Short mmCIF file of C-alpha atoms in Angstrom, two decimals:
data_model
loop_
_atom_site.label_atom_id
_atom_site.label_comp_id
_atom_site.label_asym_id
_atom_site.label_seq_id
_atom_site.Cartn_x
_atom_site.Cartn_y
_atom_site.Cartn_z
CA MET A 1 -6.16 -21.50 8.50
CA ARG A 2 -5.04 -18.50 7.94
CA GLU A 3 -7.83 -15.71 8.12
CA TYR A 4 -8.22 -13.70 5.04
CA SER A 5 -8.00 -10.05 6.08
CA ILE A 6 -9.48 -9.62 1.81
CA GLN A 7 -10.71 -11.11 -0.56
CA THR A 8 -12.00 -10.11 -4.67
CA HIS A 9 -14.69 -11.09 -6.94
CA TYR A 10 -14.54 -10.93 -9.86
CA LEU A 11 -13.63 -7.54 -8.97
CA ALA A 12 -12.79 -4.49 -12.27
CA LYS A 13 -12.85 -0.69 -12.83
CA ALA A 14 -13.68 0.90 -15.95
CA TYR A 15 -13.29 4.29 -16.20
CA ASP A 16 -15.97 5.18 -19.47
CA THR A 17 -14.63 2.75 -22.51
CA LYS A 18 -10.78 2.97 -20.53
CA VAL A 19 -10.72 -0.28 -18.79
CA ALA A 20 -8.18 0.00 -15.56
CA LEU A 21 -8.59 -3.49 -14.02
CA TYR A 22 -10.13 -5.77 -15.30
CA PRO A 23 -11.87 -8.85 -13.26
CA CYS A 24 -9.20 -10.14 -10.56
CA ASP A 25 -9.83 -12.83 -7.94
CA ILE A 26 -7.04 -12.60 -5.25
CA ALA A 27 -7.16 -13.15 -1.39
CA PHE A 28 -4.62 -11.57 1.25
CA HIS A 29 -4.35 -12.34 4.58
CA TYR A 30 -2.90 -11.05 8.13
CA ASN A 31 0.21 -10.55 8.67
CA ARG A 32 1.82 -10.99 5.46
CA ILE A 33 2.85 -8.54 3.03
CA TYR A 34 1.93 -7.84 -0.48
CA ALA A 35 4.34 -5.67 -2.99
CA LEU A 36 2.44 -4.95 -5.81
CA VAL A 37 4.29 -4.25 -8.98
CA GLY A 38 4.20 -2.83 -12.59
CA ARG A 39 5.00 -0.46 -14.90
CA ASN A 40 2.91 3.11 -14.76
CA GLY A 41 -0.30 2.60 -16.09
CA SER A 42 -0.54 -0.88 -15.30
CA GLY A 43 -3.73 -0.94 -12.43
CA LYS A 44 -1.68 -0.88 -9.46
CA SER A 45 -3.36 2.61 -7.94
CA THR A 46 -6.67 1.88 -8.51
CA LEU A 47 -6.34 -1.50 -7.73
CA VAL A 48 -5.62 -0.23 -4.45
CA LYS A 49 -8.12 2.91 -4.27
CA LEU A 50 -10.60 0.36 -4.75
CA LEU A 51 -9.48 -1.75 -1.73
CA ALA A 52 -9.47 2.02 0.24
CA GLU A 53 -12.91 2.69 -0.59
CA VAL A 54 -12.28 5.51 -1.74
CA GLU A 55 -13.70 4.42 -5.17
CA ALA A 56 -16.79 2.02 -6.17
CA PRO A 57 -15.98 -1.13 -9.05
CA THR A 58 -17.45 -1.39 -11.96
CA LYS A 59 -17.96 -4.90 -11.51
CA GLY A 60 -17.48 -7.21 -8.53
CA SER A 61 -17.07 -6.79 -5.53
CA ILE A 62 -14.79 -7.32 -1.91
CA THR A 63 -14.92 -9.34 1.34
CA PHE A 64 -13.78 -7.67 4.40
CA PRO A 65 -13.29 -9.25 7.42
CA SER A 66 -15.62 -7.99 10.51
CA ASN A 67 -14.13 -4.82 12.62
CA TYR A 68 -11.20 -4.21 9.86
CA ARG A 69 -9.57 -1.02 9.81
CA VAL A 70 -7.84 0.53 6.52
CA GLY A 71 -4.94 2.97 6.61
CA LEU A 72 -3.63 4.80 3.04
CA VAL A 73 -1.06 6.24 1.96
CA GLN A 74 -0.48 7.78 -1.01
CA SER A 75 1.97 9.79 -2.82
CA ASP A 76 -0.11 12.18 -3.82
CA ILE A 77 -2.23 12.74 -1.29
CA GLY A 78 -1.39 15.33 1.26
CA TYR A 79 -2.47 17.99 3.25
CA PRO A 80 -3.04 21.91 3.24
CA ASN A 81 0.05 23.66 3.46
CA GLN A 82 -0.38 25.90 5.79
CA ILE A 83 -1.33 23.20 9.13
CA ALA A 84 1.03 22.01 11.10
CA LEU A 85 1.46 18.95 12.40
CA LEU A 86 -0.22 19.65 16.17
CA GLU A 87 -3.57 20.19 13.80
CA ILE A 88 -2.79 17.26 11.96
CA GLU A 89 -2.80 15.74 15.79
CA ASN A 90 -5.56 17.29 16.90
CA LEU A 91 -8.17 16.68 13.78
CA PHE A 92 -7.55 13.07 13.69
CA SER A 93 -7.65 12.47 17.60
CA THR A 94 -11.34 13.43 17.13
CA CYS A 95 -12.22 11.96 13.89
CA THR A 96 -10.89 8.27 14.44
CA ASN A 97 -11.58 5.90 17.44
CA HIS A 98 -8.47 3.90 17.81
CA TRP A 99 -5.78 7.51 17.52
CA CYS A 100 -2.38 6.60 19.26
CA LYS A 101 -0.98 9.47 20.43
CA GLU A 102 1.83 8.03 21.87
CA ARG A 103 3.19 6.49 17.45
CA PHE A 104 2.12 9.07 16.06
CA ASN A 105 5.41 11.79 17.89
CA HIS A 106 7.06 8.19 17.71
CA VAL A 107 7.44 8.72 14.12
CA LEU A 108 7.37 12.14 13.87
CA ASN A 109 10.21 11.61 16.15
CA ILE A 110 12.21 8.65 13.21
CA PHE A 111 12.09 11.80 10.94
CA ASN A 112 13.15 14.37 13.27
CA LEU A 113 9.77 16.31 13.14
CA SER A 114 7.43 18.72 15.78
CA HIS A 115 4.53 19.73 16.04
CA ASN A 116 5.22 23.31 15.19
CA GLN A 117 6.13 23.13 11.83
CA GLN A 118 4.35 23.00 8.83
CA PHE A 119 2.91 20.29 6.26
CA GLY A 120 4.18 23.27 3.41
CA ALA A 121 7.71 23.30 4.57
CA LEU A 122 8.77 19.67 5.39
CA SER A 123 10.68 18.01 2.60
CA THR A 124 9.43 15.74 0.27
CA GLY A 125 11.19 12.35 2.73
CA GLN A 126 9.34 14.35 5.46
CA LYS A 127 5.75 14.87 4.24
CA ALA A 128 6.20 10.96 3.56
CA GLY A 129 7.00 10.32 7.50
CA VAL A 130 3.75 12.63 8.30
CA LYS A 131 1.48 10.63 6.23
CA ILE A 132 2.75 6.99 7.55
CA ALA A 133 2.85 8.73 11.07
CA VAL A 134 -1.09 9.38 10.51
CA MET A 135 -1.51 5.69 9.14
CA LEU A 136 -0.07 4.41 11.81
CA ALA A 137 -1.43 5.97 14.93
CA GLN A 138 -4.97 5.39 13.63
CA LYS A 139 -3.80 0.91 13.77
CA PRO A 140 -5.79 0.38 10.66
CA THR A 141 -5.61 -3.53 10.36
CA ILE A 142 -5.18 -3.24 7.00
CA TRP A 143 -2.33 -1.04 5.72
CA LEU A 144 -2.49 0.31 1.78
CA LEU A 145 0.73 1.61 0.73
CA ASP A 146 0.27 3.13 -2.76
CA GLU A 147 4.10 4.56 -3.69
CA ALA A 148 4.45 5.76 -0.07
CA THR A 149 7.94 6.72 -0.36
CA LEU A 150 8.47 8.47 -4.20
CA GLY A 151 10.77 10.77 -4.38
CA ILE A 152 11.98 10.37 -1.41
CA ASP A 153 15.84 10.58 -0.20
CA LEU A 154 17.64 7.18 0.93
CA LEU A 155 17.38 8.79 4.27
CA ALA A 156 13.67 9.06 4.88
CA GLN A 157 13.26 6.01 2.93
CA GLY A 158 15.46 4.06 5.77
CA GLN A 159 13.63 5.95 8.31
CA ALA A 160 9.51 5.11 6.45
CA LEU A 161 10.55 1.22 6.79
CA THR A 162 12.41 1.43 10.11
CA ALA A 163 9.27 3.22 11.42
CA LEU A 164 6.75 0.14 9.10
CA LEU A 165 8.36 -2.88 9.95
CA GLU A 166 8.32 -1.57 13.85
CA TYR A 167 4.87 -1.15 13.76
CA PHE A 168 3.93 -4.43 11.24
CA GLY A 169 5.68 -6.90 14.15
CA GLU A 170 3.37 -5.61 16.77
CA ASP A 171 0.15 -5.03 14.68
CA LYS A 172 0.70 -7.92 12.31
CA PRO A 173 -1.88 -6.39 9.94
CA CYS A 174 -2.38 -7.37 5.74
CA VAL A 175 -0.11 -4.74 3.72
CA LEU A 176 -0.55 -4.17 0.06
CA TYR A 177 2.40 -1.86 -0.92
CA CYS A 178 2.78 -0.68 -3.96
CA THR A 179 6.41 0.35 -5.16
CA HIS A 180 8.94 0.63 -8.77
CA ASN A 181 11.85 0.00 -5.88
CA VAL A 182 12.86 -3.51 -5.91
CA ASN A 183 15.16 -2.90 -2.82
CA GLU A 184 11.91 -1.94 -0.86
CA VAL A 185 10.06 -5.75 -2.86
CA GLU A 186 13.35 -7.06 -1.21
CA GLN A 187 13.09 -5.91 2.42
CA LEU A 188 9.97 -5.81 2.72
CA ALA A 189 7.81 -8.45 0.47
CA ASP A 190 6.20 -11.86 1.90
CA GLU A 191 4.78 -12.35 -0.98
CA VAL A 192 4.47 -10.54 -4.80
CA LEU A 193 1.85 -9.60 -7.51
CA VAL A 194 2.43 -8.10 -10.82
CA MET A 195 -0.26 -6.83 -12.40
CA GLN A 196 0.20 -6.12 -16.09
CA ARG A 197 -2.27 -3.78 -18.94
CA GLY A 198 -5.12 -4.01 -15.89
CA ARG A 199 -4.12 -7.68 -15.63
CA VAL A 200 -3.35 -9.57 -12.27
CA ILE A 201 -0.46 -11.43 -14.31
CA TRP A 202 1.77 -13.19 -11.13
CA GLN A 203 1.15 -13.96 -8.04
CA GLY A 204 3.68 -15.46 -5.64
CA GLU A 205 6.36 -16.60 -2.72
CA LYS A 206 9.30 -13.52 -2.99
CA ASP A 207 11.25 -17.04 -3.00
CA GLN A 208 10.06 -18.21 -6.39
CA LEU A 209 11.52 -15.58 -7.69
CA HIS A 210 14.20 -16.30 -6.18
CA ALA A 211 14.27 -19.45 -6.95
CA GLN A 212 13.85 -19.67 -11.06
CA HIS A 213 16.12 -16.29 -11.37
CA PRO A 214 19.54 -15.18 -10.55
CA SER A 215 17.81 -12.12 -8.66
CA LEU A 216 14.45 -10.72 -7.36
CA SER A 217 14.82 -8.10 -10.69
CA GLU A 218 15.40 -10.03 -13.25
CA GLY A 219 12.64 -12.33 -12.19
CA LEU A 220 10.19 -9.53 -11.88
CA LEU A 221 11.97 -8.05 -15.85
CA ASP A 222 10.73 -11.47 -17.13
CA LEU A 223 7.59 -11.29 -16.09
CA PHE A 224 7.02 -7.60 -17.31
CA GLN A 225 7.79 -9.01 -19.93
CA LEU A 226 5.27 -11.15 -20.24
CA ASP A 227 1.88 -10.18 -23.45
CA SER A 228 -1.57 -12.43 -22.39
CA GLU A 229 -3.74 -12.00 -24.86
CA LEU A 230 -6.63 -10.43 -22.18
CA PRO A 231 -10.53 -10.24 -22.44
CA ASN A 232 -12.76 -6.05 -22.59
CA ILE A 233 -14.23 -6.28 -19.58
CA GLU A 234 -18.18 -7.75 -20.54
CA ALA A 235 -16.96 -10.15 -21.95
CA ALA A 236 -14.41 -11.96 -18.83
#
């Protein structure tokens, strides 16, 4: 029996009167990549933030295994413009027990980056590379990637996937990959979770969508068009 890396129990989140995530029970395993897809505002980032423990749930709980370490990459969170990449490395190496300098440098090399470059002078794709390098160098057992390649060009996207897949094979973590890019789902995912209006409406093997539809994109579009009645958070 495979070990769970994360289990949610009636997990829900509301901001004042707006429900961002309706109660959900989800189980994730190690050595699996889960693609989290859905329209803008469907609750994907909220779920990621709850799993990363950067926000507290309104209801419910999350169970993690012992000795877990969470790595988080968010497209809209970076570092000060004036900070050099060497300073980023020094900062994390002093406050992270599992920091791996060789990993950090290797991923920087994949993106053709040097330590003396300032974060603010980098392209969008290079900034994504730095954030991925920092996450991988901390050797987390759970990877949470929220639009990690948003807005970057095809070359940088390929570099990012190269780095992630290389260390996925080595670490065998649990990966939750939030994306709008169907090609990334195709290349990375073992399983797919589809969210709509704050609710996980489908979870299953990627191959299941392939078997039932002419293409993965058509299968996802069919799921996006579902319009189920959602309970309110108090009654759920």
